[in-house]
Short mmCIF file of C-alpha atoms in Angstrom, two decimals:
data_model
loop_
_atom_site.label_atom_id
_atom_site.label_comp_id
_atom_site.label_asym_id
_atom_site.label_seq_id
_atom_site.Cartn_x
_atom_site.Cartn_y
_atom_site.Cartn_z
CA UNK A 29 0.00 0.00 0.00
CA UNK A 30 1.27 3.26 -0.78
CA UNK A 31 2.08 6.15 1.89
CA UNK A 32 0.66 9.26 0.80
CA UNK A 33 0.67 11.98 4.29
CA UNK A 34 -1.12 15.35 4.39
CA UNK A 35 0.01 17.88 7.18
CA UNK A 36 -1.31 19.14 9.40
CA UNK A 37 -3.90 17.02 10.79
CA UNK A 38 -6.08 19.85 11.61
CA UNK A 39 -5.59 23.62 11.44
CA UNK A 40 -7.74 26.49 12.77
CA UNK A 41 -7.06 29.82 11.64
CA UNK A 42 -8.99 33.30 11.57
CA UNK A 43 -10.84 35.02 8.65
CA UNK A 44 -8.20 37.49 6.69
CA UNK A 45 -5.19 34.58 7.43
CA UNK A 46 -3.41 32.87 4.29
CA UNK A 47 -2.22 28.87 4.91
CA UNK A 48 -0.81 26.45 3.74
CA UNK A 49 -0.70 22.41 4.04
CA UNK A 50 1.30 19.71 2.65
CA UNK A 51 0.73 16.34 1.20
CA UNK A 52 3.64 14.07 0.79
CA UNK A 53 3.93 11.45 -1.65
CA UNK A 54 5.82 8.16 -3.20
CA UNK A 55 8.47 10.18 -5.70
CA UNK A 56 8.73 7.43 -7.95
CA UNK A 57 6.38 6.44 -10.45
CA UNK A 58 4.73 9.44 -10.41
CA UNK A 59 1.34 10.17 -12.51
CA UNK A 60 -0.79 12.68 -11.16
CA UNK A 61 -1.73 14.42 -7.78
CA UNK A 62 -5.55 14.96 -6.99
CA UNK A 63 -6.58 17.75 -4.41
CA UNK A 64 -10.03 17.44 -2.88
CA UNK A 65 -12.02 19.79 -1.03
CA UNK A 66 -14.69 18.28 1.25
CA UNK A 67 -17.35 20.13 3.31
CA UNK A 68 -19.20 18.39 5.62
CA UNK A 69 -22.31 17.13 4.21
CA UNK A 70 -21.28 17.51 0.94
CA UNK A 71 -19.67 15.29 -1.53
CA UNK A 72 -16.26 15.78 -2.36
CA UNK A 73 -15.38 18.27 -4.86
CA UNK A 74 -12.15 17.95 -7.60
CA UNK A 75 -10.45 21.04 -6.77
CA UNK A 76 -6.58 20.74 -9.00
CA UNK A 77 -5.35 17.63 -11.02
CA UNK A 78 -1.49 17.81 -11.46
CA UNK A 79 0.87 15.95 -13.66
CA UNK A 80 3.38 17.89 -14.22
CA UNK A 81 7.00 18.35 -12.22
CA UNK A 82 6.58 22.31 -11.33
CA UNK A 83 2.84 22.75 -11.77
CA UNK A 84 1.26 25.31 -10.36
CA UNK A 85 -2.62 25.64 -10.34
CA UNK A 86 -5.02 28.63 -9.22
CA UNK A 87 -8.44 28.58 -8.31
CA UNK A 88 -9.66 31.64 -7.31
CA UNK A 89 -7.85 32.19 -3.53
CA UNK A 90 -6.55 28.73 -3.43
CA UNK A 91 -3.14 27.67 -5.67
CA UNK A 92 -0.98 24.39 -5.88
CA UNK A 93 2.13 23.43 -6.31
CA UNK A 94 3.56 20.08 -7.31
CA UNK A 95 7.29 18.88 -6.72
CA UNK A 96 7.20 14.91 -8.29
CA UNK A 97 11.28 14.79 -7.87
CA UNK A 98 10.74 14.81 -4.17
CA UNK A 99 7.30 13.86 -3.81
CA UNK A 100 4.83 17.03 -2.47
CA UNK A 101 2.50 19.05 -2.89
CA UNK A 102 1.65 22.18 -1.35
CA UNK A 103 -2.22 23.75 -1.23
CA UNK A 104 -2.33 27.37 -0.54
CA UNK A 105 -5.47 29.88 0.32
CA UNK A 106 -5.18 32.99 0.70
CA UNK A 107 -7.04 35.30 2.91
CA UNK A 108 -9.20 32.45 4.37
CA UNK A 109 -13.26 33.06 4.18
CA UNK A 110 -15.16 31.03 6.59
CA UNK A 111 -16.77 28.99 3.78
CA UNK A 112 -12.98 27.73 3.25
CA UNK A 113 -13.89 25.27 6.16
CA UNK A 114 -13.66 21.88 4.65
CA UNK A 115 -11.07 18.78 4.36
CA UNK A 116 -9.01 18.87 2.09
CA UNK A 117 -7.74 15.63 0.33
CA UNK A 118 -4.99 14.95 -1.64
CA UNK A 119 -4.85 11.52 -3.61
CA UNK A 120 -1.90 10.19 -5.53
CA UNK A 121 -1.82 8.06 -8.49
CA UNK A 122 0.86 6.14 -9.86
CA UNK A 123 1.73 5.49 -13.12
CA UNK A 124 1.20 1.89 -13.27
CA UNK A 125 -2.24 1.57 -10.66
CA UNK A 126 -5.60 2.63 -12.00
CA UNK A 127 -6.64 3.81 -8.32
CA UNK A 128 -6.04 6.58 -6.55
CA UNK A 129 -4.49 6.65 -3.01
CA UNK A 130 -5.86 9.23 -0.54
CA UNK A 131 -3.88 10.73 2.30
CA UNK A 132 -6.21 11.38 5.63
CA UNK A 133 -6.34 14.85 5.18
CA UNK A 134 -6.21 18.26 6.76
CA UNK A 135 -9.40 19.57 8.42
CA UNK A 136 -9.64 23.43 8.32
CA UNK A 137 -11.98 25.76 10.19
CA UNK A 138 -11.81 29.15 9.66
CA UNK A 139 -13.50 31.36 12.06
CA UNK A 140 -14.59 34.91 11.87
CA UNK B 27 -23.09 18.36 -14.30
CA UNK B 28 -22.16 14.70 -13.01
CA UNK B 29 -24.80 13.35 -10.51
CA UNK B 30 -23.92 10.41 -8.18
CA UNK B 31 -26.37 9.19 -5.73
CA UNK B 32 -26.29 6.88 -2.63
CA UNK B 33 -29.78 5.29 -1.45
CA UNK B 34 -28.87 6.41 1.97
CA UNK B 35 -27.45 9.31 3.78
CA UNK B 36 -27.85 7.69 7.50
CA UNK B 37 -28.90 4.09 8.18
CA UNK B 38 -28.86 1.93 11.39
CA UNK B 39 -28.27 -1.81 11.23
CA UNK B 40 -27.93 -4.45 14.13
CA UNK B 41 -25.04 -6.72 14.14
CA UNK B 42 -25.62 -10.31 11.61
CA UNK B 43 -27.71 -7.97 9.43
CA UNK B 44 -27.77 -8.30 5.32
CA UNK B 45 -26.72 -4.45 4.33
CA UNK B 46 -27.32 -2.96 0.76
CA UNK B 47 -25.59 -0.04 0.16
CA UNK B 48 -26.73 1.82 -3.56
CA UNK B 49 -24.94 3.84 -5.44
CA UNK B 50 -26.50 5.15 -9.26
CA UNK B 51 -24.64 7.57 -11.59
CA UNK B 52 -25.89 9.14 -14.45
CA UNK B 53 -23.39 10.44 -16.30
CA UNK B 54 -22.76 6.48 -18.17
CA UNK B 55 -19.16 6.64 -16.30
CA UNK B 56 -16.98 3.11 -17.17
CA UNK B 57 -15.42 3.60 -13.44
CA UNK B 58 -17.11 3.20 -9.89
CA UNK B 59 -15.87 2.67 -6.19
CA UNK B 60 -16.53 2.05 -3.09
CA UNK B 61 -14.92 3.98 -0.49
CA UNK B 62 -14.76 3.81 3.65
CA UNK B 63 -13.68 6.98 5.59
CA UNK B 64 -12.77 6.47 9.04
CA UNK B 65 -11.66 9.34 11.15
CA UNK B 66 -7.57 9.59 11.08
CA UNK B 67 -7.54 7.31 8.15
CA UNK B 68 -8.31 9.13 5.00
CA UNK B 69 -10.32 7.31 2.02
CA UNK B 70 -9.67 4.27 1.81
CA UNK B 71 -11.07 1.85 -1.27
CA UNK B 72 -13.04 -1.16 -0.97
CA UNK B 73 -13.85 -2.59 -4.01
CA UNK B 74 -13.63 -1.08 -7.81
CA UNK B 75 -15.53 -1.96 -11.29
CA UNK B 76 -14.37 -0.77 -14.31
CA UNK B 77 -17.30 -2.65 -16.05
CA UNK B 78 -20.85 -4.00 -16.03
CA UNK B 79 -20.28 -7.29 -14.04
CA UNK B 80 -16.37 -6.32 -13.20
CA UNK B 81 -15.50 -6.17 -10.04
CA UNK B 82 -11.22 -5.97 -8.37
CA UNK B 83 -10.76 -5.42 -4.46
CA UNK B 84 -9.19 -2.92 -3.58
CA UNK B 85 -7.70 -2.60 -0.31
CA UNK B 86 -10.25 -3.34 2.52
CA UNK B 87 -12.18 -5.80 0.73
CA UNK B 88 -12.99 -8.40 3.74
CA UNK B 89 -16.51 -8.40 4.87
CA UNK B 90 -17.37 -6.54 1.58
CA UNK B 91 -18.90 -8.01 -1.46
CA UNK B 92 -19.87 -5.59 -4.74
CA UNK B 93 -22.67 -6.34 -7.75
CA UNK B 94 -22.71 -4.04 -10.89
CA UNK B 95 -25.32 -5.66 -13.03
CA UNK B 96 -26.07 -2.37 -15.09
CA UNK B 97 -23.65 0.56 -15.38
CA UNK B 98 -24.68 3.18 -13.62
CA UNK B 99 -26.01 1.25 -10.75
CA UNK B 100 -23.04 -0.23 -8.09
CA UNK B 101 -23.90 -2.21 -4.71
CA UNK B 102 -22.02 -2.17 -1.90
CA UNK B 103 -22.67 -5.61 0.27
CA UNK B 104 -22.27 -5.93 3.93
CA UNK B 105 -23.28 -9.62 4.39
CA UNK B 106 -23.23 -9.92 7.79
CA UNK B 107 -22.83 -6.60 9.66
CA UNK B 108 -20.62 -5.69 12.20
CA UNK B 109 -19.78 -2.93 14.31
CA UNK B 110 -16.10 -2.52 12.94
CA UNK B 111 -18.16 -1.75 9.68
CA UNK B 112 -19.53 1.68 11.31
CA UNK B 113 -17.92 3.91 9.16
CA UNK B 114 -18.76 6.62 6.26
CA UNK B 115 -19.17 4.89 2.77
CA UNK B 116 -18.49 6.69 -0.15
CA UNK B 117 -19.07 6.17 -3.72
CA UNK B 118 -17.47 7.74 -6.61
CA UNK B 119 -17.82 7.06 -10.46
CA UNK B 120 -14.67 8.43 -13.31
CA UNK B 121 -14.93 8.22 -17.24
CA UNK B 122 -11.28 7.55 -16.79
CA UNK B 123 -10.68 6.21 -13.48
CA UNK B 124 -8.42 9.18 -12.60
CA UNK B 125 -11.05 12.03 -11.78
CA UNK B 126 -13.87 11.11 -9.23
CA UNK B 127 -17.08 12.27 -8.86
CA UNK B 128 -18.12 11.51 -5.32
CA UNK B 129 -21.36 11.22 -4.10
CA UNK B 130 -22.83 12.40 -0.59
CA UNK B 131 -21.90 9.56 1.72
CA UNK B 132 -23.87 7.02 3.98
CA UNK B 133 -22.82 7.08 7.49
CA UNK B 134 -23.50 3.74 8.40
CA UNK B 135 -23.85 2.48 12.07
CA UNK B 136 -24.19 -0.64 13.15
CA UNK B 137 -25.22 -1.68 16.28
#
């Protein structure tokens, strides 16, 4: 089974803040890099796929970046809303599997 | 926009219980799963089809069974219940099998 890690755990951080977590991956046989964002009682949503070594992917206040040569990923939002609250997943897949691997993800609350 | 549907969003079950769990896409995806997500242990997948009738374990498959007689329709199986199967089951369909399109959960309990 693969090791895929997300850090933090859990993070808690104030409307107006910009943060950051990280999600650690296998650096060899690298295919793509899923982010997530889940709210609770929602499904899921796709937020980035990236495939490339040096990637970088916006999404209104929230970016990515992708490093395949040592296996991570960073997620970025800046100036956190309250409606930011969520999970946030990242999933790895590998170049020969035809399933992802999630990592257990880092629970944000932003409060006002 | 892609649609996936689970029969359930809560459900109670007693321990030795037969458990159907329903999951129906419309978007005539090749790809469905079966997920579990247990608090401080991410995602993790239970049993994939890539096909009508094809079924591969993924990596919690004990105590699980699957049935995907029609393609937009897969079944989860809990054939005899028990509490270490209290979770939250989720089920996600792909065109690809790389991009998933989750739908809303079941959080299963069983008692």
């Amino acid at each position: 089974i693969l090791n895929v890690e997300q850090s933090p755990q859990s993070l808690h951080v104030q409307e107006g803040d910009s943060t950051n977590f990280t999600c650690s991956f296998p650096s060899s046989n690298f295919y793509a890099l899923h982010w997530y964002r889940w709210e609770t009682a929602k499904s899921p949503e796709a937020l980035f796929v990236m495939t490339l070594n040096g990637d970088e992917k916006k999404k209104g206040r929230i970016s990515a970046t992708l490093n395949t040569k040592e296996g991570y990923s960073y997620l970025y939002i800046k100036g956190s809303q309250p409606e930011d609250s969520a999970t946030y997943l990242c999933a790895f897949l590998a170049g020969t599997a035809s399933k992802l691997t999630f990592g257990t993800g880092t629970r944000l609350q932003v409060t006002l | 926009d892609v649609k996936v549907t689970q029969s359930s969003r809560y459900l109670v079950k007693r321990t030795g219980e037969k458990v159907f769990l329903e999951c129906v896409q419309d978007m005539d995806h090749e790809n469905m799963f079966w997920y579990r997500q247990d608090p401080g242990l991410g995602l993790r997948l239970i049993y994939f089809s890539y096909d009508v009738k094809m079924k591969e374990k993924g990596d919690i498959p004990e105590g699980y069974s699957v049935s995907r007689e029609k393609k937009e329709r897969f079944s989860l199986i809990l054939e005899s219940a028990s509490t270490n199967q209290t979770s939250m089951y989720l089920c996600a369909s792909s065109p690809t099998g790389v991009e998933q399109y989750f739908g809303p959960g079941t959080r299963l309990t069983v008692t």
